[in-house]
Amino acid sequence: ILNVEQSPQSLHVQEGDSTNFTCSFPSSNFYALHWYRWETAKSPEALFVMTLNGDEKKKGRISATLNTKEGYSYLYIKGSQPEDSATYLCASTSGYSTLTFGKGTMLLVSP
Amino acid sequence: GAGVSQSPSNKVTEKGKDVELRCDPISGHTALYWYRQSLGQGLEFLIYFQGNSAPDKSGLPSDRFSAERTGGSVSTLTIQRTQQEDSAVYLCASSHSRDREHFGPGTRLTVL
């Protein structure tokens, strides 16, 4: 059974601050790491899917890195905006398992 | 294009009643998943359908939970004799491959 951990549980920053979150996952038999953004009353939106050690992906002000050997991924947000407020979920798959999600990091960006 | 839809969006029921939650996946997606998020918890996998294969029911928390997928498309998650701990947001997702899932808006279930 996969155990995906995310930290911090919640984060409150000011507009313009840069921030980052951590996702740790079992590195054995790793297949893929997903990041989702989940706004209240909406469905989770896929941000990134990463599979290779050392992968770095970027989407606007948001970027993510992946270390499959040590089992962690970082999500970075540069110059946070109020519209970035959401819960950021990471999920991992290994072998033929379905996605196992972490509990998420709840981000609040104040104007 | 049309995404994954779920109904109802909100459901309030009394303890002991049965409920049915519906998911309409994206057309052509062979994989369909049900998850739930209880208060303060991460997304919890419930059940996975892939084409005509037998579903992976390993995440269903008890025998009060069942799901079916008719004609490889619409899926219904049924919870019998609901309990207060069943209160959660139930999310459905579909995918064409295992790499990316498209989520529906969820059904918020409240059991009084």
PDB file of C-alpha atoms in Angstrom, chain B:
ATOM      1  CA  GLY B   1     -15.923  19.463 -24.898  1.00  0.00           C
ATOM      2  CA  ALA B   2     -18.092  17.763 -22.290  1.00  0.00           C
ATOM      3  CA  GLY B   3     -16.305  16.732 -19.148  1.00  0.00           C
ATOM      4  CA  VAL B   4     -17.177  14.235 -16.461  1.00  0.00           C
ATOM      5  CA  SER B   5     -20.541  14.962 -14.888  1.00  0.00           C
ATOM      6  CA  GLN B   6     -21.935  13.772 -11.594  1.00  0.00           C
ATOM      7  CA  SER B   7     -25.356  13.913 -10.019  1.00  0.00           C
ATOM      8  CA  PRO B   8     -26.670  14.977  -7.680  1.00  0.00           C
ATOM      9  CA  SER B   9     -24.253  17.734  -6.715  1.00  0.00           C
ATOM     10  CA  ASN B  10     -25.499  17.618  -3.138  1.00  0.00           C
ATOM     11  CA  LYS B  11     -27.357  14.909  -1.273  1.00  0.00           C
ATOM     12  CA  VAL B  12     -28.637  15.041   2.281  1.00  0.00           C
ATOM     13  CA  THR B  13     -30.034  11.809   3.639  1.00  0.00           C
ATOM     14  CA  GLU B  14     -31.007  10.241   6.918  1.00  0.00           C
ATOM     15  CA  LYS B  15     -28.968   7.550   8.571  1.00  0.00           C
ATOM     16  CA  GLY B  16     -30.082   4.122   7.400  1.00  0.00           C
ATOM     17  CA  LYS B  17     -31.345   5.218   3.996  1.00  0.00           C
ATOM     18  CA  ASP B  18     -29.863   4.040   0.705  1.00  0.00           C
ATOM     19  CA  VAL B  19     -28.362   6.516  -1.782  1.00  0.00           C
ATOM     20  CA  GLU B  20     -27.296   6.314  -5.420  1.00  0.00           C
ATOM     21  CA  LEU B  21     -24.669   8.575  -6.924  1.00  0.00           C
ATOM     22  CA  ARG B  22     -24.280   8.822 -10.671  1.00  0.00           C
ATOM     23  CA  CYS B  23     -21.267   9.468 -12.871  1.00  0.00           C
ATOM     24  CA  ASP B  24     -21.231  10.190 -16.608  1.00  0.00           C
ATOM     25  CA  PRO B  25     -17.653   9.832 -17.839  1.00  0.00           C
ATOM     26  CA  ILE B  26     -16.095  11.476 -20.864  1.00  0.00           C
ATOM     27  CA  SER B  27     -17.174   9.645 -24.001  1.00  0.00           C
ATOM     28  CA  GLY B  28     -14.608   7.070 -25.100  1.00  0.00           C
ATOM     29  CA  HIS B  29     -12.813   6.875 -21.760  1.00  0.00           C
ATOM     30  CA  THR B  30     -12.426   3.235 -20.864  1.00  0.00           C
ATOM     31  CA  ALA B  31     -11.313   3.747 -17.265  1.00  0.00           C
ATOM     32  CA  LEU B  32     -13.614   5.046 -14.532  1.00  0.00           C
ATOM     33  CA  TYR B  33     -12.730   5.631 -10.895  1.00  0.00           C
ATOM     34  CA  TRP B  34     -14.619   6.512  -7.755  1.00  0.00           C
ATOM     35  CA  TYR B  35     -12.926   8.334  -4.884  1.00  0.00           C
ATOM     36  CA  ARG B  36     -14.145  10.012  -1.761  1.00  0.00           C
ATOM     37  CA  GLN B  37     -12.774  12.711   0.458  1.00  0.00           C
ATOM     38  CA  SER B  38     -13.916  12.771   4.038  1.00  0.00           C
ATOM     39  CA  LEU B  39     -13.355  15.845   6.188  1.00  0.00           C
ATOM     40  CA  GLY B  40      -9.652  16.313   6.846  1.00  0.00           C
ATOM     41  CA  GLN B  41      -8.629  13.313   4.767  1.00  0.00           C
ATOM     42  CA  GLY B  42      -6.976  12.867   1.404  1.00  0.00           C
ATOM     43  CA  LEU B  43      -8.715  11.403  -1.580  1.00  0.00           C
ATOM     44  CA  GLU B  44      -9.519   7.758  -0.868  1.00  0.00           C
ATOM     45  CA  PHE B  45      -9.735   5.287  -3.742  1.00  0.00           C
ATOM     46  CA  LEU B  46     -12.964   3.271  -3.800  1.00  0.00           C
ATOM     47  CA  ILE B  47     -13.338   1.341  -7.061  1.00  0.00           C
ATOM     48  CA  TYR B  48     -11.878   1.204 -10.574  1.00  0.00           C
ATOM     49  CA  PHE B  49     -13.501   0.022 -13.808  1.00  0.00           C
ATOM     50  CA  GLN B  50     -11.397  -0.688 -16.897  1.00  0.00           C
ATOM     51  CA  GLY B  51     -13.210  -1.687 -20.063  1.00  0.00           C
ATOM     52  CA  ASN B  52     -14.855  -5.080 -19.744  1.00  0.00           C
ATOM     53  CA  SER B  53     -12.486  -6.327 -17.055  1.00  0.00           C
ATOM     54  CA  ALA B  54     -13.676  -7.186 -13.577  1.00  0.00           C
ATOM     55  CA  PRO B  55     -13.618  -4.012 -11.463  1.00  0.00           C
ATOM     56  CA  ASP B  56     -11.006  -3.423  -8.779  1.00  0.00           C
ATOM     57  CA  LYS B  57     -13.168  -3.151  -5.678  1.00  0.00           C
ATOM     58  CA  SER B  58     -10.286  -3.181  -3.229  1.00  0.00           C
ATOM     59  CA  GLY B  59     -11.030   0.325  -1.924  1.00  0.00           C
ATOM     60  CA  LEU B  60     -14.676  -0.169  -0.999  1.00  0.00           C
ATOM     61  CA  PRO B  61     -14.822   0.341   2.782  1.00  0.00           C
ATOM     62  CA  SER B  62     -17.646  -2.120   3.493  1.00  0.00           C
ATOM     63  CA  ASP B  63     -20.213  -4.363   1.834  1.00  0.00           C
ATOM     64  CA  ARG B  64     -22.715  -1.530   2.076  1.00  0.00           C
ATOM     65  CA  PHE B  65     -20.896   0.039  -0.865  1.00  0.00           C
ATOM     66  CA  SER B  66     -21.320  -1.226  -4.419  1.00  0.00           C
ATOM     67  CA  ALA B  67     -20.883   0.173  -7.876  1.00  0.00           C
ATOM     68  CA  GLU B  68     -21.740  -0.795 -11.379  1.00  0.00           C
ATOM     69  CA  ARG B  69     -20.937   0.520 -14.796  1.00  0.00           C
ATOM     70  CA  THR B  70     -23.528  -0.134 -17.454  1.00  0.00           C
ATOM     71  CA  GLY B  71     -22.533  -0.451 -21.087  1.00  0.00           C
ATOM     72  CA  GLY B  72     -19.029   0.681 -20.311  1.00  0.00           C
ATOM     73  CA  SER B  73     -20.247   4.227 -19.760  1.00  0.00           C
ATOM     74  CA  VAL B  74     -22.417   5.538 -16.909  1.00  0.00           C
ATOM     75  CA  SER B  75     -21.577   4.365 -13.415  1.00  0.00           C
ATOM     76  CA  THR B  76     -23.665   4.296 -10.262  1.00  0.00           C
ATOM     77  CA  LEU B  77     -22.230   4.129  -6.755  1.00  0.00           C
ATOM     78  CA  THR B  78     -24.743   2.793  -4.256  1.00  0.00           C
ATOM     79  CA  ILE B  79     -24.425   3.103  -0.507  1.00  0.00           C
ATOM     80  CA  GLN B  80     -26.891   1.050   1.482  1.00  0.00           C
ATOM     81  CA  ARG B  81     -27.979   1.802   5.042  1.00  0.00           C
ATOM     82  CA  THR B  82     -25.929   5.001   5.129  1.00  0.00           C
ATOM     83  CA  GLN B  83     -23.978   5.905   8.247  1.00  0.00           C
ATOM     84  CA  GLN B  84     -22.761   9.311   9.400  1.00  0.00           C
ATOM     85  CA  GLU B  85     -19.172   8.329   8.603  1.00  0.00           C
ATOM     86  CA  ASP B  86     -20.214   7.983   4.953  1.00  0.00           C
ATOM     87  CA  SER B  87     -20.524  11.781   4.762  1.00  0.00           C
ATOM     88  CA  ALA B  88     -17.942  12.938   2.245  1.00  0.00           C
ATOM     89  CA  VAL B  89     -17.419  14.347  -1.212  1.00  0.00           C
ATOM     90  CA  TYR B  90     -17.620  11.504  -3.711  1.00  0.00           C
ATOM     91  CA  LEU B  91     -15.582  12.131  -6.847  1.00  0.00           C
ATOM     92  CA  CYS B  92     -15.722  10.264 -10.104  1.00  0.00           C
ATOM     93  CA  ALA B  93     -12.933  10.379 -12.671  1.00  0.00           C
ATOM     94  CA  SER B  94     -12.419   8.887 -16.093  1.00  0.00           C
ATOM     95  CA  SER B  95      -9.378   8.450 -18.276  1.00  0.00           C
ATOM     96  CA  HIS B  96      -8.300   7.119 -21.615  1.00  0.00           C
ATOM     97  CA  SER B  97      -4.973   6.033 -20.177  1.00  0.00           C
ATOM     98  CA  ARG B  98      -3.564   5.618 -16.693  1.00  0.00           C
ATOM     99  CA  ASP B  99      -1.544   8.801 -16.982  1.00  0.00           C
ATOM    100  CA  ARG B 100      -4.210  11.443 -16.540  1.00  0.00           C
ATOM    101  CA  GLU B 101      -7.579  11.380 -14.912  1.00  0.00           C
ATOM    102  CA  HIS B 102     -10.368  13.853 -15.545  1.00  0.00           C
ATOM    103  CA  PHE B 103     -12.485  14.511 -12.493  1.00  0.00           C
ATOM    104  CA  GLY B 104     -16.149  15.327 -12.183  1.00  0.00           C
ATOM    105  CA  PRO B 105     -17.400  18.075  -9.873  1.00  0.00           C
ATOM    106  CA  GLY B 106     -18.255  15.617  -7.119  1.00  0.00           C
ATOM    107  CA  THR B 107     -21.301  14.806  -5.037  1.00  0.00           C
ATOM    108  CA  ARG B 108     -21.347  16.112  -1.484  1.00  0.00           C
ATOM    109  CA  LEU B 109     -23.118  13.540   0.655  1.00  0.00           C
ATOM    110  CA  THR B 110     -24.324  14.453   4.124  1.00  0.00           C
ATOM    111  CA  VAL B 111     -25.782  11.756   6.328  1.00  0.00           C
ATOM    112  CA  LEU B 112     -27.743  13.146   9.260  1.00  0.00           C
TER     113      LEU B 112
END
